[in-house]
mmCIF file of C-alpha atoms in Angstrom:
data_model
loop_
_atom_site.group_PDB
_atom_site.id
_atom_site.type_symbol
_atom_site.label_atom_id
_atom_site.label_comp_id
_atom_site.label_asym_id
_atom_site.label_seq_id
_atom_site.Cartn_x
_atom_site.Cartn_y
_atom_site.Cartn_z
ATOM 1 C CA UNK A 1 0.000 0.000 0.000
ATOM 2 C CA UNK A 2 1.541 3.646 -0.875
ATOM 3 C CA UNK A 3 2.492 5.725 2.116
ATOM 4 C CA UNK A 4 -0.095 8.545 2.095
ATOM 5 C CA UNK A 5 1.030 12.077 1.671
ATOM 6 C CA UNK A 6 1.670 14.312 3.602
ATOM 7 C CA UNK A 7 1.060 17.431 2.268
ATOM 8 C CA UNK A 8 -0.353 19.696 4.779
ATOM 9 C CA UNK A 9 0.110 23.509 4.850
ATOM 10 C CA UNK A 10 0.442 22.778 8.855
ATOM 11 C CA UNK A 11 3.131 20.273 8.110
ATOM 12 C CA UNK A 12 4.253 22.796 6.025
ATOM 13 C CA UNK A 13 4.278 26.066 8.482
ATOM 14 C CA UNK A 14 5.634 23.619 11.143
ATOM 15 C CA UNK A 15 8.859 22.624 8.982
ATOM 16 C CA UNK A 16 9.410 26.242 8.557
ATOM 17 C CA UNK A 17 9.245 27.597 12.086
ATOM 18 C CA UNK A 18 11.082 24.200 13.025
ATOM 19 C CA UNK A 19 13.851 24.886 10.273
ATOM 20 C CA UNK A 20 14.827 28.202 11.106
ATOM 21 C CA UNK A 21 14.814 27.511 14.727
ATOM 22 C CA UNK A 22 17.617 24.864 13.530
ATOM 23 C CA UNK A 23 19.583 26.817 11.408
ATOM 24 C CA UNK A 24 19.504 29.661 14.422
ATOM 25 C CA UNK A 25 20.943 26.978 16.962
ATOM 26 C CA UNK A 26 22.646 24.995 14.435
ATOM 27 C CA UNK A 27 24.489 27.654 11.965
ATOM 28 C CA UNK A 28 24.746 27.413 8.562
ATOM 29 C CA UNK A 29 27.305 24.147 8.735
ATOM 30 C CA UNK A 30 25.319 22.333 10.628
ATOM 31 C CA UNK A 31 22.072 22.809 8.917
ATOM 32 C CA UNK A 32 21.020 19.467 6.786
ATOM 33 C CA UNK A 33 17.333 18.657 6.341
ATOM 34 C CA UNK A 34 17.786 15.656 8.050
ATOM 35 C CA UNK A 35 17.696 17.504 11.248
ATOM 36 C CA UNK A 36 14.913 19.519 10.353
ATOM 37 C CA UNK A 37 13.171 16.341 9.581
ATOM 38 C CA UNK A 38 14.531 14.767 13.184
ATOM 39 C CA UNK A 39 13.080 17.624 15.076
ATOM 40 C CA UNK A 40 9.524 18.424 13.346
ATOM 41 C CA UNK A 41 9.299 14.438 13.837
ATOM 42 C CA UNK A 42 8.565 13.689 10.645
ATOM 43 C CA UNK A 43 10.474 11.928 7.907
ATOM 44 C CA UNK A 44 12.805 13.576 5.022
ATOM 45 C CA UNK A 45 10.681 12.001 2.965
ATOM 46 C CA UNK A 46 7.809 14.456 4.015
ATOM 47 C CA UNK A 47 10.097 17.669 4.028
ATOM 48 C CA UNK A 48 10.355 16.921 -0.049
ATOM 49 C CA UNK A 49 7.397 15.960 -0.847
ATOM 50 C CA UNK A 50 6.179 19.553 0.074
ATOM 51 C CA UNK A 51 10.250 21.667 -0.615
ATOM 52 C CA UNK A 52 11.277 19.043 -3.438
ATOM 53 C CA UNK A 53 14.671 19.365 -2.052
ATOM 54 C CA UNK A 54 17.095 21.123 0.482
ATOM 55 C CA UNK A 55 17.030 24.081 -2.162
ATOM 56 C CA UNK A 56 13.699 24.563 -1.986
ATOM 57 C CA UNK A 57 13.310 23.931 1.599
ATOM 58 C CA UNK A 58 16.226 26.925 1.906
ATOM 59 C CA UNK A 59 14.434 29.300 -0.596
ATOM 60 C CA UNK A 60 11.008 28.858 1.676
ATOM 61 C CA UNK A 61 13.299 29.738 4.481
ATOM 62 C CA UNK A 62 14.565 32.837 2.237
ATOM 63 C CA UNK A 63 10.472 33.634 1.554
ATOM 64 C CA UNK A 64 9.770 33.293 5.118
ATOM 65 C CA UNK A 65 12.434 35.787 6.449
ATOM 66 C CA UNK A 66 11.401 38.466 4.445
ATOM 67 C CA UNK A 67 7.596 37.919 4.795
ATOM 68 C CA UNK A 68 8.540 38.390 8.810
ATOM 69 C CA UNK A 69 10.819 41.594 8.082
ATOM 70 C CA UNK A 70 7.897 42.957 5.706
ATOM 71 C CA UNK A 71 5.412 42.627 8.311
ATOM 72 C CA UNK A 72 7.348 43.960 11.205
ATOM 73 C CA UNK A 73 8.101 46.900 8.843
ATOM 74 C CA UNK A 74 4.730 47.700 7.691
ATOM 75 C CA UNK A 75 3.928 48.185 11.781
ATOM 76 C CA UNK A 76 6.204 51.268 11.459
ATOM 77 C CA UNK A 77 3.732 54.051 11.788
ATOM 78 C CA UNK A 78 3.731 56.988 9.320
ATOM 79 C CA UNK A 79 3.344 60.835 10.968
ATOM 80 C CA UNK A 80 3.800 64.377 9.594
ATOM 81 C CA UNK A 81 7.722 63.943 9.591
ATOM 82 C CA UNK A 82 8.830 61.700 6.389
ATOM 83 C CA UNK A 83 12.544 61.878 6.758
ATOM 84 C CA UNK A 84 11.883 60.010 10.543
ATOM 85 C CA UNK A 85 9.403 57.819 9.496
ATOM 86 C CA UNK A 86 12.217 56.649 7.011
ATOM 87 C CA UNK A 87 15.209 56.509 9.365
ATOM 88 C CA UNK A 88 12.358 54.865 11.844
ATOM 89 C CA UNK A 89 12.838 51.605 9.346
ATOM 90 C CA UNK A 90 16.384 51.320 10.010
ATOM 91 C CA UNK A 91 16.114 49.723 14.102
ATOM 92 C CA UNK A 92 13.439 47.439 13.050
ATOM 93 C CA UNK A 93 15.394 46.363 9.982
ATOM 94 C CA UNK A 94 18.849 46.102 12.611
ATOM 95 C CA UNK A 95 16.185 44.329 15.173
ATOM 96 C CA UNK A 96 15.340 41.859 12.967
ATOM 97 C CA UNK A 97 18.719 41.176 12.351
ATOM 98 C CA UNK A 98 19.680 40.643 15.739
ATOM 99 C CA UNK A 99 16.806 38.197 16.373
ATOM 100 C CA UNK A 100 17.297 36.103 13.466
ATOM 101 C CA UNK A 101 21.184 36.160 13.046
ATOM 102 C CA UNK A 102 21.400 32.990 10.932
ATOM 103 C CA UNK A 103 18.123 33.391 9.389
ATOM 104 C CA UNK A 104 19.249 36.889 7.894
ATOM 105 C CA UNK A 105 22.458 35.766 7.104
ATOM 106 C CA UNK A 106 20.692 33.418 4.697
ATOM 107 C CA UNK A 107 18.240 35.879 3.402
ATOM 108 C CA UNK A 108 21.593 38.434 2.397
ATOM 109 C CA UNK A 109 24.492 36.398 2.368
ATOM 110 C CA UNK A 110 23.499 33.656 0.353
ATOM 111 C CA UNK A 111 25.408 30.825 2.089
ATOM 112 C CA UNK A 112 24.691 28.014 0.196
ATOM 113 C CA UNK A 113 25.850 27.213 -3.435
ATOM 114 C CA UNK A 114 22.676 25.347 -4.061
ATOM 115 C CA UNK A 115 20.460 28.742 -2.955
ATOM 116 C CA UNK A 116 19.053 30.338 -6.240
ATOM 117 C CA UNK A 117 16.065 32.514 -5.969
ATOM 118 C CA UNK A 118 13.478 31.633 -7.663
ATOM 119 C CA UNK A 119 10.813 34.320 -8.910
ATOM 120 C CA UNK A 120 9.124 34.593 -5.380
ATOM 121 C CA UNK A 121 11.836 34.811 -2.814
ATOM 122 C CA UNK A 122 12.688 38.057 -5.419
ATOM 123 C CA UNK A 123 9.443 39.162 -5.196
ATOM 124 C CA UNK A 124 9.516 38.829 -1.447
ATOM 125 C CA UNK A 125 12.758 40.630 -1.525
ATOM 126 C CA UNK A 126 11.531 43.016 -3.491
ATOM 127 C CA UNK A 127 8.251 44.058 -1.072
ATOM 128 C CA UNK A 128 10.617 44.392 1.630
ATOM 129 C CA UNK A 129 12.409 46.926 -0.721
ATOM 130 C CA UNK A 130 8.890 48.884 -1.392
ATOM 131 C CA UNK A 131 8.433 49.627 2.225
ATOM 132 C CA UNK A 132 11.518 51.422 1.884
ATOM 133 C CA UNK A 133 10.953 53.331 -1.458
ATOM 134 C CA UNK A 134 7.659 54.160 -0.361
ATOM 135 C CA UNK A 135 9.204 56.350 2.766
ATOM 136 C CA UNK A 136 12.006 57.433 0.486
ATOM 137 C CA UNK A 137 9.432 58.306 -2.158
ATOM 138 C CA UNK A 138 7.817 60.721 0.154
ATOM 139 C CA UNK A 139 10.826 62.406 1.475
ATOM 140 C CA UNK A 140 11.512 63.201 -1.964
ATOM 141 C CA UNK A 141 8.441 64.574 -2.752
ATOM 142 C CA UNK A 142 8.507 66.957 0.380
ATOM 143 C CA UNK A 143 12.196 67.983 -1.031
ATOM 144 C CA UNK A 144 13.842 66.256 2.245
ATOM 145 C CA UNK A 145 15.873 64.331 -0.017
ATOM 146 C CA UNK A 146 17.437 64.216 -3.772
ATOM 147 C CA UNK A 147 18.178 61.262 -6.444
ATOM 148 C CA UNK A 148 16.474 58.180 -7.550
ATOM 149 C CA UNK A 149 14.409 56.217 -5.526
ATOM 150 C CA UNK A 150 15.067 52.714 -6.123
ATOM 151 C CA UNK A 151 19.020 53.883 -5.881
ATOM 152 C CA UNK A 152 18.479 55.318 -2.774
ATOM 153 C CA UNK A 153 16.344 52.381 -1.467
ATOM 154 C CA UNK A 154 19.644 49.796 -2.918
ATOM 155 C CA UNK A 155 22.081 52.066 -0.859
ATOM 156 C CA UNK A 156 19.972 52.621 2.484
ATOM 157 C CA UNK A 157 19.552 48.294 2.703
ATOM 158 C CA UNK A 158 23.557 48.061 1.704
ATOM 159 C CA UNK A 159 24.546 50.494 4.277
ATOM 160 C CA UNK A 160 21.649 48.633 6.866
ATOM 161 C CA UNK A 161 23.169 45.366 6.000
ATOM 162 C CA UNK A 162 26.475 46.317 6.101
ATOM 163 C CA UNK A 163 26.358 47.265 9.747
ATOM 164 C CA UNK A 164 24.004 44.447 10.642
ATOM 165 C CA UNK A 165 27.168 42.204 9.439
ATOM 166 C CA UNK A 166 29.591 44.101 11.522
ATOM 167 C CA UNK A 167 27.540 44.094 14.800
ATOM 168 C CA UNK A 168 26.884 40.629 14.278
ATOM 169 C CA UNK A 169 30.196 39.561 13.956
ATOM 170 C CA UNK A 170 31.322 42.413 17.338
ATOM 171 C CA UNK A 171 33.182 44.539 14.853
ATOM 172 C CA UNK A 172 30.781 47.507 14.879
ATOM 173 C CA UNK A 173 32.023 48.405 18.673
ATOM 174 C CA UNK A 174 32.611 47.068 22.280
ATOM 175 C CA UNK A 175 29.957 48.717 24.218
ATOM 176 C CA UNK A 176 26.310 49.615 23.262
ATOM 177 C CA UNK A 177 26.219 53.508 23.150
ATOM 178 C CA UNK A 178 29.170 53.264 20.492
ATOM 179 C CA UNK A 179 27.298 50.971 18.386
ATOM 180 C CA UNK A 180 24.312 52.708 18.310
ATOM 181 C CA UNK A 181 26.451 55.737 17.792
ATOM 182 C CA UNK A 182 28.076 54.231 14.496
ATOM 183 C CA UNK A 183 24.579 53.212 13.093
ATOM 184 C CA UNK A 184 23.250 56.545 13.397
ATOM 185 C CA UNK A 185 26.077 58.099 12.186
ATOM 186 C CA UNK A 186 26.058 55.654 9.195
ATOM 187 C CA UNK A 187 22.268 55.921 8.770
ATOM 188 C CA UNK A 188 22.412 59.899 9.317
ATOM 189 C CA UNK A 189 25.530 60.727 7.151
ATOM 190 C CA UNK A 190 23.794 59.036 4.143
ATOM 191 C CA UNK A 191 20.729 60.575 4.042
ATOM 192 C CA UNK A 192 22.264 64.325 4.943
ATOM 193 C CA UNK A 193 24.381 63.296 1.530
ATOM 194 C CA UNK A 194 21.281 62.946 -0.334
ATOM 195 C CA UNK A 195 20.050 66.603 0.931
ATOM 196 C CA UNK A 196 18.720 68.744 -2.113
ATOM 197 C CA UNK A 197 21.412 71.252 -2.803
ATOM 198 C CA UNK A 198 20.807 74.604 -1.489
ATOM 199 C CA UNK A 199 19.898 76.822 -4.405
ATOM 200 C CA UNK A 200 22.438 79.345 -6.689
ATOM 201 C CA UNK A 201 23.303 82.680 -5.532
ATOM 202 C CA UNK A 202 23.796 83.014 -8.990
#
């Protein structure tokens, strides 16, 4: 008699939530879907039939992380002052981060040479990105800042990234107050760089 599927979209959330919580107290070298199988008590069998493989088990993981960054993002309330509403982003984005080390490590850093995003985990990517242009997008129309909006969006995630990657791995400062120094001078430099020029005398 076949073994029945097991195609559940519980099975399915459960693998998920149980597969980052191993990569988090795993790491990346010690991530195999084995485990994940082991600890959702289930069989590796049942992880493919519903991720095909450890690729697509990884790029649901990918999916996941920014689905969890976009929503904690979109809770970011908007007020009368667009240039803090935008640099308002920038602690949830290093939160996140910090809460999901591993997790964002995979989402940025692309670990794994099998990892290849398909259509989706872009698209998630990309709505993550949106939040961002959206703020950006209104500074610019109050004339708070100056440029392209998608190439403002790229550099603001870099320079986030960037120093999510150095706190991470304790390069970014030994005490609190001077991290949180060097983010918002990061964060603050940037956007005073992207200030409209004052006009001509001329």
């Amino acid at each position: 008699m076949p073994r029945a599927k097991q195609r559940t979209p519980e099975l399915r959330d459960h693998l998920l939530e149980v597969a980052i919580a191993t990569l988090s107290e795993d790491g990346i070298s010690g991530f195999t879907t084995r485990r994940v199988a082991e600890r959702a008590s289930t069989s590796v069998p049942a992880v493919y039939e519903l991720f095909s493989d450890k690729a697509g088990l990884l790029r649901a993981m990918v999916f996941e992380g920014f689905r969890l960054l976009g929503a904690e993002l979109e809770t970011v309330p908007l007020t009368e002052d667009p240039l803090a509403d935008l640099e308002r982003l920038v602690p949830v984005f290093r939160s996140f981060c910090r809460s999901y080390p591993r997790l964002a490590q995979l989402m940025f850093a692309r670990p794994f040479a099998e990892l290849e995003p398909g259509p989706d985990e872009a698209a998630a990517g990309a709505s993550v990105r949106a939040v961002f242009t959206g703020r950006i997008q209104r500074c610019v129309d109050a004339g708070l800042l100056a440029g392209d909006v998608a190439d403002i969006a790229h550099v603001l995630l870099a320079l986030a990234q960037g120093l999510a990657v150095q706190e991470l791995g304790r390069w970014l400062g030994s005490s609190a107050p001077s991290i949180e120094q060097r983010w918002r001078l990061g964060v603050r430099s940037l956007l005073a760089g992207l200030r409209p020029a004052p006009p001509s005398d001329l």
